[in-house]
Short mmCIF file of N, CA, C and O in Angstrom, two decimals:
data_model
loop_
_atom_site.label_atom_id
_atom_site.label_comp_id
_atom_site.label_asym_id
_atom_site.label_seq_id
_atom_site.Cartn_x
_atom_site.Cartn_y
_atom_site.Cartn_z
N SER M 38 89.81 1.47 23.64
CA SER M 38 91.17 2.06 23.78
C SER M 38 91.03 3.37 24.59
O SER M 38 92.04 3.88 24.93
N GLY M 39 89.85 3.90 24.79
CA GLY M 39 89.73 5.13 25.54
C GLY M 39 89.88 6.33 24.67
O GLY M 39 89.71 7.47 25.18
N ARG M 40 90.23 6.20 23.43
CA ARG M 40 90.39 7.31 22.61
C ARG M 40 89.03 7.92 22.22
O ARG M 40 88.01 7.22 22.14
N LYS M 41 89.04 9.26 22.01
CA LYS M 41 87.79 9.91 21.70
C LYS M 41 87.23 9.34 20.37
O LYS M 41 87.97 9.08 19.41
N GLY M 42 85.99 8.94 20.41
CA GLY M 42 85.31 8.41 19.27
C GLY M 42 85.40 6.95 19.17
O GLY M 42 84.85 6.28 18.25
N SER M 43 86.14 6.27 20.08
CA SER M 43 86.25 4.82 20.01
C SER M 43 84.91 4.09 20.16
O SER M 43 84.66 3.12 19.43
N ALA M 44 84.07 4.55 21.10
CA ALA M 44 82.81 3.92 21.28
C ALA M 44 81.90 4.11 20.00
O ALA M 44 81.20 3.12 19.64
N THR M 45 81.92 5.24 19.46
CA THR M 45 81.17 5.48 18.21
C THR M 45 81.67 4.51 17.09
O THR M 45 80.85 3.96 16.37
N GLN M 46 82.99 4.37 16.98
CA GLN M 46 83.53 3.43 16.01
C GLN M 46 83.05 1.99 16.27
O GLN M 46 82.75 1.26 15.29
N ALA M 47 83.07 1.65 17.55
CA ALA M 47 82.61 0.28 17.89
C ALA M 47 81.16 0.07 17.50
O ALA M 47 80.80 -0.99 16.94
N GLU M 48 80.29 1.10 17.65
CA GLU M 48 78.92 1.03 17.24
C GLU M 48 78.77 0.89 15.81
O GLU M 48 77.97 0.09 15.30
N LYS M 49 79.61 1.63 15.03
CA LYS M 49 79.61 1.50 13.57
C LYS M 49 79.96 0.15 13.13
O LYS M 49 79.37 -0.37 12.14
N ILE M 50 81.00 -0.47 13.71
CA ILE M 50 81.42 -1.77 13.32
C ILE M 50 80.38 -2.79 13.57
O ILE M 50 80.04 -3.71 12.72
N LEU M 51 79.65 -2.67 14.75
CA LEU M 51 78.61 -3.58 15.08
C LEU M 51 77.48 -3.45 14.01
O LEU M 51 76.97 -4.45 13.56
N ALA M 52 77.07 -2.25 13.76
CA ALA M 52 76.02 -2.03 12.68
C ALA M 52 76.40 -2.61 11.39
O ALA M 52 75.58 -3.22 10.69
N ASP M 53 77.64 -2.52 11.05
CA ASP M 53 78.14 -3.05 9.69
C ASP M 53 78.08 -4.57 9.79
O ASP M 53 77.63 -5.17 8.79
N MET M 54 78.46 -5.15 10.94
CA MET M 54 78.36 -6.59 11.07
C MET M 54 76.88 -7.07 10.98
O MET M 54 76.63 -8.11 10.25
N GLU M 55 76.01 -6.37 11.62
CA GLU M 55 74.58 -6.75 11.57
C GLU M 55 74.11 -6.69 10.08
O GLU M 55 73.44 -7.58 9.64
N ARG M 56 74.40 -5.63 9.37
CA ARG M 56 73.97 -5.44 7.99
C ARG M 56 74.53 -6.53 7.09
O ARG M 56 73.85 -7.08 6.26
N ARG M 57 75.83 -6.76 7.23
CA ARG M 57 76.45 -7.77 6.36
C ARG M 57 75.85 -9.16 6.64
O ARG M 57 75.68 -9.92 5.72
N HIS M 58 75.60 -9.49 7.91
CA HIS M 58 75.01 -10.79 8.22
C HIS M 58 73.62 -10.89 7.65
O HIS M 58 73.24 -11.95 7.10
N GLU M 59 72.83 -9.83 7.78
CA GLU M 59 71.49 -9.83 7.31
C GLU M 59 71.43 -9.90 5.74
O GLU M 59 70.45 -10.39 5.14
N LYS M 60 72.54 -9.48 5.10
CA LYS M 60 72.60 -9.58 3.56
C LYS M 60 73.15 -10.93 3.13
O LYS M 60 73.38 -11.13 1.96
N GLY M 61 73.43 -11.84 4.13
CA GLY M 61 73.82 -13.22 3.72
C GLY M 61 75.26 -13.64 4.11
O GLY M 61 75.64 -14.80 3.89
N GLU M 62 76.07 -12.76 4.67
CA GLU M 62 77.40 -13.14 5.16
C GLU M 62 77.30 -13.88 6.48
O GLU M 62 77.38 -13.25 7.52
N LYS M 63 77.06 -15.13 6.42
CA LYS M 63 76.73 -15.88 7.67
C LYS M 63 77.87 -15.98 8.67
O LYS M 63 77.64 -16.25 9.82
N ASP M 64 79.08 -15.79 8.16
CA ASP M 64 80.27 -15.95 9.04
C ASP M 64 80.55 -14.66 9.77
O ASP M 64 81.50 -14.56 10.60
N ILE M 65 79.74 -13.57 9.47
CA ILE M 65 79.91 -12.27 10.17
C ILE M 65 78.72 -12.02 10.98
O ILE M 65 77.91 -11.15 10.66
N LYS M 66 78.51 -12.77 12.09
CA LYS M 66 77.37 -12.62 12.89
C LYS M 66 77.79 -12.18 14.27
O LYS M 66 78.50 -12.89 15.03
N PRO M 67 77.28 -10.99 14.68
CA PRO M 67 77.65 -10.58 16.05
C PRO M 67 76.94 -11.43 17.07
O PRO M 67 75.80 -11.89 16.84
N ASP M 68 77.62 -11.75 18.22
CA ASP M 68 77.07 -12.58 19.18
C ASP M 68 77.08 -11.80 20.54
O ASP M 68 77.35 -10.62 20.58
N THR M 69 76.79 -12.51 21.63
CA THR M 69 76.74 -11.84 22.93
C THR M 69 77.95 -11.09 23.26
O THR M 69 78.00 -10.03 23.73
N VAL M 70 79.14 -11.74 22.99
CA VAL M 70 80.40 -11.13 23.31
C VAL M 70 80.56 -9.86 22.45
O VAL M 70 81.09 -8.82 23.02
N THR M 71 80.18 -9.85 21.20
CA THR M 71 80.28 -8.68 20.39
C THR M 71 79.51 -7.52 20.94
O THR M 71 80.02 -6.39 21.05
N TYR M 72 78.23 -7.77 21.20
CA TYR M 72 77.36 -6.76 21.79
C TYR M 72 77.91 -6.30 23.18
O TYR M 72 77.95 -5.03 23.43
N ASN M 73 78.37 -7.16 24.00
CA ASN M 73 78.87 -6.77 25.32
C ASN M 73 80.10 -5.87 25.17
O ASN M 73 80.32 -4.95 26.02
N THR M 74 80.92 -6.15 24.17
CA THR M 74 82.12 -5.34 23.93
C THR M 74 81.70 -3.96 23.61
O THR M 74 82.33 -2.96 24.07
N VAL M 75 80.76 -3.77 22.76
CA VAL M 75 80.23 -2.46 22.39
C VAL M 75 79.62 -1.74 23.58
O VAL M 75 79.89 -0.53 23.85
N ILE M 76 78.82 -2.49 24.35
CA ILE M 76 78.23 -1.86 25.58
C ILE M 76 79.30 -1.39 26.52
O ILE M 76 79.29 -0.32 27.10
N ASN M 77 80.33 -2.20 26.72
CA ASN M 77 81.45 -1.83 27.62
C ASN M 77 82.21 -0.60 27.06
O ASN M 77 82.54 0.24 27.87
N ALA M 78 82.36 -0.55 25.79
CA ALA M 78 83.09 0.65 25.20
C ALA M 78 82.21 1.87 25.45
O ALA M 78 82.86 2.93 25.83
N LEU M 79 80.93 1.77 25.33
CA LEU M 79 80.06 2.94 25.65
C LEU M 79 80.07 3.28 27.12
O LEU M 79 80.13 4.41 27.49
N ALA M 80 80.09 2.18 27.93
CA ALA M 80 80.07 2.47 29.38
C ALA M 80 81.35 3.22 29.85
O ALA M 80 81.36 4.07 30.72
N LYS M 81 82.47 2.97 29.18
CA LYS M 81 83.72 3.55 29.54
C LYS M 81 84.08 4.84 28.74
O LYS M 81 85.09 5.41 28.95
N SER M 82 83.18 5.18 27.82
CA SER M 82 83.49 6.26 26.91
C SER M 82 83.56 7.62 27.49
O SER M 82 84.27 8.54 27.01
N GLY M 83 82.85 7.78 28.63
CA GLY M 83 82.82 9.13 29.23
C GLY M 83 81.96 10.13 28.52
O GLY M 83 81.84 11.28 28.86
N GLU M 84 81.28 9.63 27.41
CA GLU M 84 80.43 10.53 26.63
C GLU M 84 79.09 10.69 27.39
O GLU M 84 78.63 9.75 27.98
N LEU M 85 78.54 11.86 27.29
CA LEU M 85 77.24 12.18 28.02
C LEU M 85 76.13 11.23 27.69
O LEU M 85 75.33 10.81 28.46
N ASP M 86 76.04 10.87 26.35
CA ASP M 86 75.03 9.91 25.93
C ASP M 86 75.43 8.49 25.97
O ASP M 86 74.69 7.62 25.51
N GLY M 87 76.65 8.22 26.46
CA GLY M 87 77.11 6.87 26.58
C GLY M 87 76.19 5.86 27.24
O GLY M 87 75.84 4.77 26.71
N PRO M 88 75.64 6.25 28.43
CA PRO M 88 74.72 5.31 29.09
C PRO M 88 73.44 5.02 28.26
O PRO M 88 72.97 3.88 28.23
N ASP M 89 72.86 6.10 27.63
CA ASP M 89 71.65 5.85 26.83
C ASP M 89 71.98 4.91 25.67
O ASP M 89 71.18 4.08 25.31
N ARG M 90 73.15 5.13 25.00
CA ARG M 90 73.57 4.39 23.89
C ARG M 90 73.85 2.86 24.31
O ARG M 90 73.47 1.96 23.59
N ALA M 91 74.46 2.74 25.47
CA ALA M 91 74.73 1.36 26.00
C ALA M 91 73.39 0.64 26.24
O ALA M 91 73.25 -0.48 25.89
N GLU M 92 72.46 1.36 26.84
CA GLU M 92 71.14 0.76 27.04
C GLU M 92 70.43 0.46 25.76
O GLU M 92 69.76 -0.64 25.65
N ALA M 93 70.62 1.24 24.76
CA ALA M 93 69.98 0.96 23.41
C ALA M 93 70.54 -0.32 22.83
O ALA M 93 69.83 -1.11 22.20
N VAL M 94 71.86 -0.51 22.97
CA VAL M 94 72.48 -1.76 22.48
C VAL M 94 71.90 -2.98 23.25
O VAL M 94 71.61 -3.98 22.60
N LEU M 95 71.72 -2.81 24.56
CA LEU M 95 71.11 -3.91 25.37
C LEU M 95 69.71 -4.17 24.90
O LEU M 95 69.35 -5.33 24.72
N ARG M 96 68.93 -3.18 24.63
CA ARG M 96 67.57 -3.38 24.19
C ARG M 96 67.55 -4.02 22.80
O ARG M 96 66.67 -4.94 22.52
N ASN M 97 68.50 -3.68 21.93
CA ASN M 97 68.59 -4.31 20.63
C ASN M 97 68.96 -5.80 20.79
O ASN M 97 68.33 -6.64 20.15
N MET M 98 69.83 -6.12 21.73
CA MET M 98 70.16 -7.52 22.03
C MET M 98 68.92 -8.26 22.48
O MET M 98 68.67 -9.39 22.02
N MET M 99 68.14 -7.67 23.38
CA MET M 99 66.98 -8.32 24.01
C MET M 99 65.96 -8.59 22.89
O MET M 99 65.38 -9.72 22.76
N GLU M 100 65.77 -7.59 21.99
CA GLU M 100 64.81 -7.73 20.93
C GLU M 100 65.23 -8.92 19.93
O GLU M 100 64.45 -9.67 19.53
N ARG M 101 66.46 -8.88 19.59
CA ARG M 101 67.00 -9.93 18.71
C ARG M 101 66.86 -11.32 19.34
O ARG M 101 66.48 -12.29 18.69
N PHE M 102 67.15 -11.38 20.60
CA PHE M 102 67.02 -12.72 21.32
C PHE M 102 65.61 -13.16 21.32
O PHE M 102 65.30 -14.33 21.03
N ILE M 103 64.71 -12.25 21.65
CA ILE M 103 63.24 -12.56 21.69
C ILE M 103 62.75 -13.01 20.31
O ILE M 103 61.93 -13.88 20.14
N CYS M 104 63.36 -12.48 19.23
CA CYS M 104 62.98 -12.82 17.87
C CYS M 104 63.72 -14.06 17.37
O CYS M 104 63.59 -14.45 16.22
N GLY M 105 64.43 -14.76 18.24
CA GLY M 105 65.01 -16.04 17.90
C GLY M 105 66.51 -16.13 17.68
O GLY M 105 67.03 -17.22 17.37
N GLU M 106 67.22 -15.04 17.87
CA GLU M 106 68.62 -15.03 17.69
C GLU M 106 69.28 -15.55 19.03
O GLU M 106 69.67 -14.71 19.85
N VAL M 107 69.35 -16.87 19.20
CA VAL M 107 69.81 -17.43 20.48
C VAL M 107 71.22 -17.14 20.85
O VAL M 107 71.55 -17.12 22.05
N ASP M 108 72.02 -16.75 19.93
CA ASP M 108 73.46 -16.42 20.23
C ASP M 108 73.68 -15.00 20.52
O ASP M 108 74.77 -14.55 20.66
N VAL M 109 72.59 -14.25 20.75
CA VAL M 109 72.62 -12.84 21.14
C VAL M 109 71.99 -12.73 22.45
O VAL M 109 71.41 -11.65 22.78
N LYS M 110 71.93 -13.77 23.34
CA LYS M 110 71.28 -13.74 24.58
C LYS M 110 72.00 -12.80 25.54
O LYS M 110 73.17 -13.04 25.83
N PRO M 111 71.33 -11.74 26.03
CA PRO M 111 71.95 -10.92 27.05
C PRO M 111 72.34 -11.76 28.30
O PRO M 111 71.58 -12.65 28.66
N ASP M 112 73.45 -11.44 28.85
CA ASP M 112 73.86 -12.16 30.09
C ASP M 112 74.20 -11.17 31.19
O ASP M 112 73.98 -9.99 31.06
N THR M 113 74.72 -11.68 32.26
CA THR M 113 74.99 -10.84 33.40
C THR M 113 75.93 -9.69 33.05
O THR M 113 75.74 -8.52 33.46
N ILE M 114 76.89 -9.95 32.18
CA ILE M 114 77.81 -8.90 31.78
C ILE M 114 77.15 -7.81 31.00
O ILE M 114 77.38 -6.64 31.19
N SER M 115 76.14 -8.23 30.16
CA SER M 115 75.37 -7.20 29.40
C SER M 115 74.69 -6.17 30.36
O SER M 115 74.79 -5.01 30.15
N PHE M 116 74.00 -6.75 31.34
CA PHE M 116 73.28 -5.92 32.30
C PHE M 116 74.21 -5.08 33.25
O PHE M 116 74.01 -3.90 33.39
N THR M 117 75.23 -5.77 33.75
CA THR M 117 76.17 -5.02 34.63
C THR M 117 76.94 -3.97 33.98
O THR M 117 77.24 -2.92 34.54
N SER M 118 77.21 -4.15 32.74
CA SER M 118 77.94 -3.11 31.93
C SER M 118 77.02 -1.88 31.78
O SER M 118 77.53 -0.74 31.80
N VAL M 119 75.78 -2.12 31.51
CA VAL M 119 74.84 -0.96 31.36
C VAL M 119 74.74 -0.25 32.78
O VAL M 119 74.67 0.97 32.80
N ILE M 120 74.60 -1.03 33.82
CA ILE M 120 74.52 -0.48 35.13
C ILE M 120 75.76 0.40 35.34
O ILE M 120 75.67 1.53 35.88
N ASP M 121 76.93 -0.15 35.03
CA ASP M 121 78.22 0.58 35.22
C ASP M 121 78.17 1.93 34.38
O ASP M 121 78.68 2.91 34.80
N ALA M 122 77.58 1.85 33.19
CA ALA M 122 77.55 3.03 32.40
C ALA M 122 76.77 4.19 33.11
O ALA M 122 77.07 5.34 32.97
N TRP M 123 75.75 3.80 33.87
CA TRP M 123 74.95 4.79 34.56
C TRP M 123 75.52 5.23 35.86
O TRP M 123 75.15 6.16 36.51
N ALA M 124 76.53 4.46 36.37
CA ALA M 124 77.12 4.72 37.70
C ALA M 124 78.03 5.92 37.72
O ALA M 124 78.58 6.32 36.75
#
């Protein structure tokens, strides 16, 4: 939404989804689109640490994918959104 704190709120919701899924709520599983949405929010946030945080979300995605979470596979949007955050 572009409001101050929106990207931080998106990160909190993603972290909550991850925790809930890990505790057994199988229907609350973040996927590639979920992570890309948070990366995009950070890229557009205008916050000084937005690019670093966007990159951290991408690294989290890559780690999860490498560990077997096939529905969290980073895609072109994941990478271009991080590039955009640094632009």
